[in-house]
Short mmCIF file of C-alpha atoms and ligand atoms in Angstrom, two decimals:
data_model
loop_
_atom_site.label_atom_id
_atom_site.label_comp_id
_atom_site.label_asym_id
_atom_site.label_seq_id
_atom_site.Cartn_x
_atom_site.Cartn_y
_atom_site.Cartn_z
CA MET A 1 88.95 64.46 114.06
CA ILE A 2 88.91 67.77 112.44
CA THR A 3 90.64 67.69 108.60
CA ILE A 4 89.43 71.26 106.62
CA ASN A 5 89.70 70.13 102.46
CA ASN A 6 88.38 73.63 101.78
CA GLU A 7 88.70 76.96 103.57
CA LYS A 8 84.97 77.99 103.69
CA GLN A 9 84.88 74.86 106.32
CA CYS A 10 86.69 77.04 108.97
CA CYS A 11 86.04 80.56 110.55
CA GLY A 12 89.36 80.22 112.80
CA CYS A 13 87.44 80.24 115.82
CA ALA A 14 90.30 78.00 117.65
CA ALA A 15 87.80 76.27 119.46
CA CYS A 16 88.97 73.18 118.48
CA PHE A 17 92.60 73.86 119.43
CA ASP A 18 91.71 74.96 123.23
CA ILE A 19 89.47 72.03 123.69
CA CYS A 20 91.54 68.97 122.07
CA PRO A 21 92.85 66.82 125.71
CA LYS A 22 95.83 65.62 123.75
CA HIS A 23 97.18 68.79 122.56
CA SER A 24 97.13 67.83 118.91
CA ILE A 25 96.12 71.08 117.26
CA GLU A 26 98.32 73.23 115.36
CA MET A 27 96.59 76.69 113.46
CA LYS A 28 98.89 77.14 110.16
CA GLU A 29 98.44 79.76 107.80
CA GLY A 30 96.44 79.39 105.05
CA THR A 31 96.15 81.19 101.45
CA LEU A 32 95.89 84.41 102.92
CA GLY A 33 97.62 83.98 106.19
CA HIS A 34 94.15 82.93 107.90
CA LEU A 35 95.13 80.35 110.63
CA PHE A 36 93.21 76.53 110.12
CA PRO A 37 93.68 73.85 112.69
CA VAL A 38 96.00 70.59 111.05
CA VAL A 39 95.98 67.45 113.23
CA ASP A 40 98.94 65.83 114.22
CA SER A 41 97.21 61.97 113.25
CA SER A 42 100.02 60.52 115.52
CA THR A 43 98.53 61.90 119.10
CA CYS A 44 95.06 62.57 118.32
CA ILE A 45 92.98 59.91 120.24
CA ASN A 46 89.58 60.15 118.13
CA CYS A 47 87.78 61.88 120.80
CA LYS A 48 85.66 63.75 118.36
CA LEU A 49 85.94 66.83 120.98
CA CYS A 50 87.03 69.32 118.17
CA GLU A 51 84.51 68.49 116.17
CA LYS A 52 81.56 68.97 118.75
CA THR A 53 83.14 72.49 119.15
CA CYS A 54 82.84 73.46 115.77
CA PRO A 55 80.96 76.24 115.06
CA MET A 56 81.21 75.51 111.36
CA LEU A 57 79.68 71.84 112.20
CA LYS A 58 77.34 72.79 115.05
CA THR A 59 75.25 75.47 116.07
CA PRO A 60 74.55 76.25 120.14
CA ASP A 61 71.24 75.29 121.70
CA ARG A 62 69.11 78.48 122.09
CA ASN A 63 65.34 78.41 123.75
CA SER A 64 64.46 82.05 123.28
CA TRP A 65 65.06 84.29 120.90
CA LEU A 66 63.88 88.15 122.31
CA GLN A 67 64.47 90.88 119.90
CA ALA A 68 64.25 94.51 120.72
CA VAL A 69 65.86 96.94 118.17
CA TYR A 70 67.16 100.78 119.20
CA ALA A 71 69.16 103.28 117.94
CA ALA A 72 71.69 104.02 120.86
CA ARG A 73 74.37 106.12 121.42
CA ASN A 74 75.92 107.01 124.90
CA ASN A 75 75.86 111.08 125.97
CA ASP A 76 78.59 111.56 126.70
CA PHE A 77 80.63 112.42 122.88
CA GLU A 78 84.43 111.76 124.68
CA ILE A 79 83.18 108.14 124.93
CA ARG A 80 81.86 108.49 121.38
CA LYS A 81 85.19 109.79 120.07
CA LYS A 82 87.51 106.60 121.34
CA SER A 83 84.30 103.75 120.28
CA SER A 84 83.67 103.31 116.37
CA SER A 85 80.06 104.10 116.64
CA GLY A 86 77.93 105.50 119.38
CA GLY A 87 80.42 103.64 122.99
CA LEU A 88 77.83 100.94 123.32
CA PHE A 89 80.51 98.34 124.01
CA PHE A 90 82.43 100.91 126.04
CA THR A 91 79.34 101.43 127.99
CA ILE A 92 78.61 98.13 128.73
CA ALA A 93 81.99 96.77 129.47
CA SER A 94 82.57 99.77 132.01
CA PHE A 95 79.41 98.72 133.63
CA LEU A 96 80.21 95.30 134.24
CA ILE A 97 83.53 95.70 135.59
CA LYS A 98 82.02 97.92 138.24
CA ASN A 99 79.74 94.64 138.80
CA GLY A 100 82.71 92.11 138.89
CA TYR A 101 82.85 91.19 135.97
CA ILE A 102 86.27 90.40 133.81
CA VAL A 103 85.70 91.70 130.27
CA PHE A 104 87.45 89.94 127.16
CA GLY A 105 87.73 92.00 124.05
CA ALA A 106 90.26 92.64 121.25
CA ALA A 107 93.07 94.73 121.48
CA PHE A 108 96.48 95.51 119.52
CA ASP A 109 99.70 94.43 121.62
CA ASP A 110 103.21 96.46 121.65
CA ASN A 111 103.88 94.55 118.14
CA LEU A 112 100.54 95.22 116.69
CA LEU A 113 99.11 91.06 116.84
CA LEU A 114 95.23 91.52 117.42
CA LYS A 115 94.65 89.38 120.58
CA THR A 116 91.36 88.71 122.11
CA THR A 117 92.27 89.83 125.64
CA TYR A 118 91.00 90.58 129.01
CA THR A 119 90.91 93.28 131.95
CA ASP A 120 88.77 93.91 135.36
CA LYS A 121 89.55 98.04 135.18
CA SER A 122 87.56 100.27 133.46
CA GLU A 123 90.73 102.76 133.06
CA SER A 124 92.34 99.59 130.73
CA LEU A 125 88.88 99.96 128.73
CA ASP A 126 90.65 102.12 125.47
CA PRO A 127 93.08 99.40 123.53
CA PHE A 128 89.64 96.86 123.74
CA CYS A 129 87.13 99.94 122.05
CA LYS A 130 87.04 100.16 117.85
CA SER A 131 87.07 98.13 115.70
CA LYS A 132 90.16 96.09 114.12
CA TYR A 133 89.67 95.34 111.07
CA VAL A 134 92.07 91.74 111.60
CA GLN A 135 91.04 88.49 112.59
CA SER A 136 91.62 88.28 116.34
CA SER A 137 93.76 85.31 117.99
CA THR A 138 91.41 83.27 120.46
CA MET A 139 94.20 80.63 121.12
CA GLY A 140 93.84 79.98 124.90
CA VAL A 141 90.70 82.35 125.38
CA PHE A 142 88.08 80.32 126.05
CA LYS A 143 90.02 77.60 128.08
CA ARG A 144 90.84 80.49 130.26
CA ILE A 145 86.98 81.62 130.39
CA ARG A 146 86.00 78.45 131.30
CA GLU A 147 88.52 78.63 134.08
CA PHE A 148 87.59 82.02 135.46
CA LEU A 149 83.64 81.22 134.98
CA ASN A 150 84.51 77.68 137.02
CA SER A 151 86.02 79.69 140.01
CA GLY A 152 82.80 81.69 140.47
CA LYS A 153 84.17 85.02 138.19
CA LYS A 154 81.54 86.87 135.88
CA VAL A 155 82.74 87.30 132.32
CA MET A 156 81.61 89.40 129.62
CA TYR A 157 83.23 88.55 126.42
CA CYS A 158 82.38 90.85 122.96
CA GLY A 159 83.83 89.11 119.89
CA THR A 160 82.27 88.14 115.90
CA PRO A 161 79.03 85.94 116.09
CA CYS A 162 81.37 82.96 114.97
CA GLN A 163 83.34 83.48 117.95
CA ILE A 164 80.29 83.77 120.22
CA SER A 165 78.78 80.53 119.42
CA ALA A 166 82.23 78.68 119.56
CA LEU A 167 82.25 79.53 123.13
CA LYS A 168 78.80 78.50 123.61
CA LEU A 169 79.70 75.46 122.25
CA PHE A 170 82.85 75.02 123.93
CA LEU A 171 81.73 75.83 127.46
CA ASN A 172 78.59 73.59 126.87
CA LYS A 173 76.25 74.82 129.24
CA ASP A 174 75.02 77.92 130.36
CA TYR A 175 76.09 80.10 133.10
CA ARG A 176 74.30 82.67 134.87
CA ASP A 177 77.58 85.12 134.90
CA LEU A 178 78.69 85.11 131.52
CA PHE A 179 77.48 88.45 129.36
CA LEU A 180 77.56 87.60 125.49
CA VAL A 181 77.84 90.53 123.04
CA ASP A 182 78.77 90.22 118.93
CA PHE A 183 78.69 92.64 116.53
CA PHE A 184 77.18 93.03 113.11
CA CYS A 185 80.27 91.59 111.02
CA HIS A 186 80.85 91.37 107.52
CA GLY A 187 84.49 89.43 107.89
CA VAL A 188 88.03 89.89 108.79
CA PRO A 189 91.38 90.09 106.93
CA SER A 190 94.20 88.06 108.47
CA GLN A 191 97.02 89.02 110.74
CA LEU A 192 99.63 88.29 108.36
CA TYR A 193 97.99 90.50 105.52
CA PHE A 194 97.99 93.46 108.08
CA ASN A 195 101.51 92.93 109.02
CA GLN A 196 102.69 92.76 105.44
CA CYS A 197 100.87 95.79 104.70
CA LYS A 198 102.90 97.56 107.78
CA SER A 199 106.12 96.19 106.36
CA LEU A 200 105.17 97.88 102.94
CA VAL A 201 104.06 101.19 104.48
CA GLU A 202 107.13 101.50 106.48
CA LYS A 203 109.84 100.36 103.91
CA LYS A 204 107.93 102.88 101.40
CA LYS A 205 107.86 105.88 103.93
CA ASN A 206 111.38 104.61 105.69
CA ILE A 207 109.39 104.54 108.94
CA ARG A 208 108.63 102.24 112.13
CA ILE A 209 105.05 101.79 112.69
CA THR A 210 104.18 101.83 116.15
CA GLY A 211 100.53 102.35 116.47
CA TYR A 212 97.38 102.09 114.14
CA GLU A 213 94.38 102.62 114.60
CA PHE A 214 91.08 101.99 112.38
CA ARG A 215 87.83 104.06 112.52
CA THR A 216 89.62 107.63 113.69
CA LYS A 217 86.76 110.23 114.22
CA ILE A 218 87.20 113.17 112.76
CA LYS A 219 85.56 116.46 112.98
CA ASN A 220 82.90 117.50 110.81
CA GLY A 221 84.48 113.50 109.29
CA VAL A 222 82.82 113.46 105.88
CA THR A 223 83.00 109.09 106.18
CA PRO A 224 83.17 106.70 109.18
CA HIS A 225 86.45 105.26 107.66
CA TYR A 226 89.72 106.96 108.26
CA PHE A 227 92.87 105.93 110.14
CA THR A 228 95.35 107.17 112.50
CA ARG A 229 98.88 105.99 112.19
CA ARG A 230 101.64 106.30 114.59
CA PHE A 231 104.89 105.90 113.76
CA VAL A 232 108.57 106.89 114.12
CA LYS A 233 110.85 108.73 111.77
CA ASN A 234 114.15 110.38 112.19
CA GLY A 235 113.97 109.59 115.33
CA ARG A 236 110.74 111.43 116.38
CA SER A 237 107.19 110.00 117.16
CA LYS A 238 104.80 111.57 115.13
CA SER A 239 100.52 111.03 113.51
CA LYS A 240 98.49 110.38 110.25
CA ILE A 241 95.41 110.22 109.80
CA GLY A 242 94.25 109.60 106.33
CA PHE A 243 91.10 107.94 104.37
CA TYR A 244 90.76 104.75 104.37
CA TYR A 245 92.13 104.67 100.84
CA ASN A 246 95.56 105.85 101.89
CA SER A 247 96.13 102.66 103.88
CA PRO A 248 96.83 99.14 102.49
CA CYS A 249 95.13 97.13 105.03
CA TYR A 250 92.34 99.86 105.03
CA ALA A 251 91.90 99.84 101.29
CA ALA A 252 91.85 96.04 101.06
CA PHE A 253 89.35 95.45 103.44
CA GLN A 254 86.92 98.08 102.56
CA SER A 255 87.08 96.27 98.93
CA TYR A 256 85.80 92.91 100.57
CA VAL A 257 88.69 90.91 98.20
CA ASN A 258 90.82 89.94 101.38
CA LEU A 259 88.21 88.07 103.66
CA ARG A 260 88.14 84.90 105.37
CA GLU A 261 86.63 82.58 102.81
CA SER A 262 84.15 81.63 105.91
CA CYS A 263 83.14 85.01 106.05
CA TYR A 264 81.19 84.55 102.70
CA GLY A 265 77.65 83.95 102.99
CA CYS A 266 78.13 83.73 106.98
CA LEU A 267 76.55 81.22 108.65
CA TYR A 268 76.26 83.86 111.84
CA SER A 269 75.09 87.23 110.17
CA GLY A 270 71.56 86.39 110.29
CA GLU A 271 68.80 87.29 112.93
CA LYS A 272 69.33 84.62 115.12
CA ARG A 273 72.29 85.61 117.36
CA PHE A 274 73.67 83.16 120.63
CA SER A 275 74.66 86.52 122.43
CA ASP A 276 72.71 88.55 124.94
CA LEU A 277 73.60 92.25 122.86
CA THR A 278 74.31 92.53 119.33
CA ILE A 279 76.10 96.01 118.33
CA GLY A 280 76.64 98.02 114.87
CA ASP A 281 76.83 100.47 113.29
CA PHE A 282 73.52 102.70 112.82
CA HIS A 283 74.61 103.75 108.71
CA ASN A 284 71.78 105.39 107.22
CA ILE A 285 69.87 106.71 110.92
CA GLU A 286 69.09 110.36 108.86
CA LYS A 287 66.42 108.24 106.80
CA TYR A 288 65.27 107.95 110.50
CA ASP A 289 65.96 110.74 112.89
CA LYS A 290 67.25 113.53 110.53
CA SER A 291 68.52 115.23 114.11
CA ILE A 292 71.31 112.89 114.33
CA ASN A 293 74.58 112.88 112.49
CA ARG A 294 76.00 109.32 112.31
CA PHE A 295 79.54 110.60 111.93
CA ASP A 296 79.22 111.90 115.38
CA GLY A 297 78.45 108.72 116.52
CA ILE A 298 75.45 106.15 116.58
CA SER A 299 74.81 102.45 116.92
CA THR A 300 72.32 99.90 116.39
CA LEU A 301 71.60 97.67 119.74
CA ILE A 302 69.99 94.32 119.76
CA VAL A 303 68.30 92.59 122.26
CA ASN A 304 68.60 88.63 122.36
CA SER A 305 67.48 87.73 125.98
CA SER A 306 66.28 88.92 128.76
CA LYS A 307 69.64 89.19 130.66
CA GLY A 308 70.49 92.08 127.28
CA ASN A 309 67.38 93.83 128.69
CA ASP A 310 68.07 93.45 132.23
CA LEU A 311 71.29 95.39 130.87
CA LEU A 312 69.90 97.64 128.58
CA GLN A 313 67.61 98.63 131.32
CA ASN A 314 70.62 99.23 133.58
CA ILE A 315 72.77 101.26 131.00
CA SER A 316 69.87 103.23 129.71
CA GLY A 317 70.73 106.42 131.96
CA ASP A 318 73.77 106.71 130.40
CA LEU A 319 72.37 107.08 126.83
CA CYS A 320 70.78 108.17 124.37
CA LEU A 321 67.85 106.02 123.65
CA LYS A 322 65.36 105.24 120.67
CA GLN A 323 63.12 102.21 119.89
CA MET A 324 62.78 101.01 116.08
CA ASP A 325 60.67 98.80 114.26
CA LEU A 326 62.80 95.61 113.93
CA GLN A 327 60.39 94.21 111.04
CA GLN A 328 60.81 97.86 109.74
CA LEU A 329 64.67 97.59 109.66
CA ILE A 330 64.88 93.79 108.37
CA TYR A 331 62.43 95.06 105.30
CA ASN A 332 64.92 97.70 104.36
CA GLY A 333 67.70 96.15 104.41
CA GLU A 334 69.12 98.08 107.30
CA LEU A 335 69.76 94.57 109.06
CA PHE A 336 70.58 90.78 108.30
CA SER A 337 70.67 91.55 105.20
CA GLY A 338 72.59 88.34 104.51
CA GLY A 339 76.38 87.59 104.38
CA THR A 340 78.99 89.07 102.49
CA ILE A 341 78.55 88.58 99.10
CA ARG A 342 82.29 86.52 97.34
CA PRO A 343 83.53 89.34 95.30
CA LYS A 344 83.72 87.87 91.46
CA GLU A 345 87.38 89.22 91.46
CA ARG A 346 88.31 87.23 94.20
CA ASP A 347 90.03 84.32 92.98
CA GLU A 348 92.29 86.66 90.71
CA PHE A 349 93.30 88.46 93.72
CA ILE A 350 94.39 85.10 95.31
CA ALA A 351 96.04 84.13 92.50
CA ASP A 352 97.58 87.59 92.59
CA TYR A 353 98.67 87.26 95.86
CA LYS A 354 100.21 84.19 94.86
CA HIS A 355 102.69 85.11 92.33
CA LEU A 356 102.65 89.24 92.41
CA SER A 357 105.49 90.68 94.95
CA PHE A 358 103.47 92.41 98.05
CA GLU A 359 104.15 96.33 96.49
CA GLU A 360 103.12 94.96 92.82
CA LEU A 361 99.61 93.69 94.31
CA ASN A 362 98.76 96.42 96.28
CA ILE A 363 99.63 98.75 93.00
CA LYS A 364 97.39 96.88 90.73
CA TRP A 365 94.33 96.05 92.79
CA PHE A 366 95.11 99.85 95.73
CA SER A 367 96.59 102.27 93.86
CA LYS A 368 95.34 106.24 95.13
CA LYS A 369 93.73 106.27 91.22
CA LYS A 370 91.44 103.73 91.76
CA TYR A 371 90.22 105.69 94.71
CA LEU A 372 89.99 109.57 92.33
CA LEU A 373 86.51 109.26 92.55
CA GLN A 374 86.10 108.71 95.99
CA ALA A 375 88.74 111.28 97.03
CA VAL A 376 86.88 114.05 95.15
CA TYR A 377 82.82 113.07 96.34
CA TYR A 378 84.30 113.49 99.98
CA HIS A 379 85.80 116.79 98.90
CA LEU A 380 82.77 118.32 97.84
CA PRO A 381 80.92 120.49 100.30
CA ARG A 382 78.27 118.27 102.39
CA ILE A 383 75.24 119.51 100.20
CA VAL A 384 76.43 118.61 97.28
CA ARG A 385 77.91 115.06 98.57
CA ARG A 386 73.84 114.52 100.03
CA MET A 387 72.81 115.74 96.46
CA VAL A 388 74.98 112.77 94.84
CA LYS A 389 74.06 110.02 97.45
CA HIS A 390 70.45 111.01 96.66
CA ILE A 391 70.55 110.64 93.15
CA GLY A 392 73.82 108.07 92.82
CA GLY A 393 73.67 106.08 96.16
CA ALA A 394 77.27 107.16 96.26
CA LYS A 395 78.48 106.34 100.41
C1 FAD B 1 86.21 92.60 111.78
C2 FAD B 1 84.70 94.03 112.02
C3 FAD B 1 83.80 94.05 111.02
C4 FAD B 1 82.70 94.73 111.21
N1 FAD B 1 81.48 94.84 110.13
C5 FAD B 1 80.34 95.73 110.83
C6 FAD B 1 79.20 95.67 109.83
O1 FAD B 1 79.99 95.42 108.30
N2 FAD B 1 78.23 97.15 109.99
C7 FAD B 1 78.22 97.24 111.14
O2 FAD B 1 77.45 97.42 111.41
N3 FAD B 1 79.12 96.87 112.09
C8 FAD B 1 80.26 96.41 111.67
N4 FAD B 1 81.61 96.21 112.93
C9 FAD B 1 81.19 96.54 114.58
C10 FAD B 1 81.03 98.17 114.31
O3 FAD B 1 82.17 98.74 113.43
C11 FAD B 1 81.24 97.99 116.01
O4 FAD B 1 82.17 97.91 116.65
C12 FAD B 1 79.75 98.65 116.27
O5 FAD B 1 79.01 99.83 115.55
C13 FAD B 1 79.96 98.52 117.82
O6 FAD B 1 80.21 100.01 117.85
P1 FAD B 1 81.05 100.73 119.14
O7 FAD B 1 81.15 102.36 119.24
O8 FAD B 1 79.90 100.21 120.60
O9 FAD B 1 81.75 99.77 120.19
P2 FAD B 1 83.48 99.78 119.64
O10 FAD B 1 84.55 100.78 120.70
O11 FAD B 1 83.59 99.07 118.30
O12 FAD B 1 83.77 98.27 120.39
C14 FAD B 1 84.48 97.15 119.67
C15 FAD B 1 84.16 95.96 120.44
O13 FAD B 1 84.55 95.29 119.18
C16 FAD B 1 85.82 94.27 119.73
N5 FAD B 1 86.24 93.88 118.58
C17 FAD B 1 87.10 95.05 117.64
N6 FAD B 1 87.82 94.11 116.89
C18 FAD B 1 87.61 93.21 116.50
C19 FAD B 1 87.85 91.30 116.19
N7 FAD B 1 88.60 91.89 114.97
N8 FAD B 1 87.17 90.39 116.00
C20 FAD B 1 86.99 90.75 117.67
N9 FAD B 1 86.66 91.78 118.26
C21 FAD B 1 86.83 92.72 118.24
C22 FAD B 1 86.46 94.81 121.05
O14 FAD B 1 87.73 94.55 121.46
C23 FAD B 1 85.23 96.26 121.28
O15 FAD B 1 85.01 94.50 122.50
C24 FAD B 1 82.37 95.51 112.34
C25 FAD B 1 83.06 95.47 113.50
C26 FAD B 1 84.26 94.61 113.34
C27 FAD B 1 85.51 94.49 114.26
S1 SF4 B 2 89.36 64.08 117.92
FE1 SF4 B 2 89.91 64.84 120.36
S2 SF4 B 2 92.46 64.28 120.37
FE2 SF4 B 2 91.72 64.07 117.75
S3 SF4 B 2 92.04 66.71 117.39
FE3 SF4 B 2 89.81 66.30 117.85
S4 SF4 B 2 89.82 67.02 120.23
FE4 SF4 B 2 92.12 66.36 119.77
S1 SF4 B 3 86.02 76.79 112.55
FE1 SF4 B 3 86.81 77.05 114.74
S2 SF4 B 3 86.33 75.07 115.64
FE2 SF4 B 3 85.92 74.79 113.81
S3 SF4 B 3 87.58 73.83 112.86
FE3 SF4 B 3 87.74 75.79 112.57
S4 SF4 B 3 88.83 77.21 114.43
FE4 SF4 B 3 88.50 74.44 114.66
S1 SF4 B 4 82.06 87.19 109.15
FE1 SF4 B 4 81.03 85.83 109.96
S2 SF4 B 4 82.70 83.68 109.79
FE2 SF4 B 4 83.45 86.11 109.19
S3 SF4 B 4 84.70 86.60 111.38
FE3 SF4 B 4 82.46 87.43 110.91
S4 SF4 B 4 80.54 86.03 112.05
FE4 SF4 B 4 83.14 85.07 112.07
#
């Protein structure tokens, strides 16, 4: 049976929860609120299925690693605007839905709980678009996917690289009609942490938060990291867009201190991908093509399989595509530069999380004073920012 002695041993994919024939596994909150399996040994029959499906103990089989890399974006600005970078997820998902697929991805529900869920309608894809910097709940999802596939349905799944591996191990066989997309992933904060930030802001501002968006794109933006908060104040619905450091959950995510323990030195952030396509931001596109403004949205697209390659041929008409040199991008540190490094102040942060009130924690770690330099930098004219970036490597 699965036993977690150290939080680094578990990425929280919930594959063990889904596979257990005796329903002996419960997912419970750990140090920073991430979920971990706890086995009820009184009902466990020691079948070891949980161990066989665990992506932290095993990696899926893969015969070939066909990799080509592109800078890519949807031609339609409106699609890019509702996406994190180049709108590739929407492009792939809407094409597959037209071809009879059910699409799984992560979306907030009405209570702002992030869940991996599904749709078979293109007009329902918007809540799936954009990155949510929270770990999505996958409990029950892999089972549902297996049911769909076994009843002859076609499925696309987009998720973190560890979820892709977990799903493959869970299914334990190749399905022709399963299409897998992962993304560059440097880590996930917990749903509990997000909820605590939400409550803190609600209390401080005397509002009720009804919606939250990471990666809001604004005209002439200066960073990819704006947020939109939707809320009700004095009975009136409003919304606010801000820099990431004005939102406690976004500031914490950007500082890397509150990620899941398994995300530091992640097993799945390297070159060997188990998906058909990998998508990510293309941060330094201007180094390779000065005509593209990254804040208008541009993605990296990596083709990992012949299935992925076939799909790319089908959607290429909707995309602006530029093939890049994979080895050059790896050499330049744009791709697969290793898992996230555990910040040296992480242990202090955890101790503070345990002992301070959530408000005190935020004052100590993410007060606006800490972001004074960024605030000044982001308000400089573009040409001056470029000079500063060139000289000092500021982001
Ligand atoms: C937690 C996280 C960390 C990331 N880290 C990096 C990084 O370090 N470098 C980088 O280049 N790119 C990173 N990305 C990916 C990047 O933000 C974009 O998602 C990617 O560029 C694709 O953009 P897009 O416009 O094609 O699609 P998008 O519109 O962003 O589509 C997003 C897809 O990802 C799924 N998704 C969103 N949030 C989650 C989640 N929490 N869990 C599971 N699935 C989710 C959605 O369902 C959708 O399918 C990260 C994304 C997430 C969610
Ligand atoms: S060993 Fe089998 S019964 Fe026990 S927790 Fe794992 S999957 Fe469930
Ligand atoms: S990584 Fe996934 S399968 Fe392994 S113990 Fe954690 S939740 Fe279970
Ligand atoms: S960084 Fe790795 S372990 Fe963490 S969510 Fe992403 S893929 Fe999973």
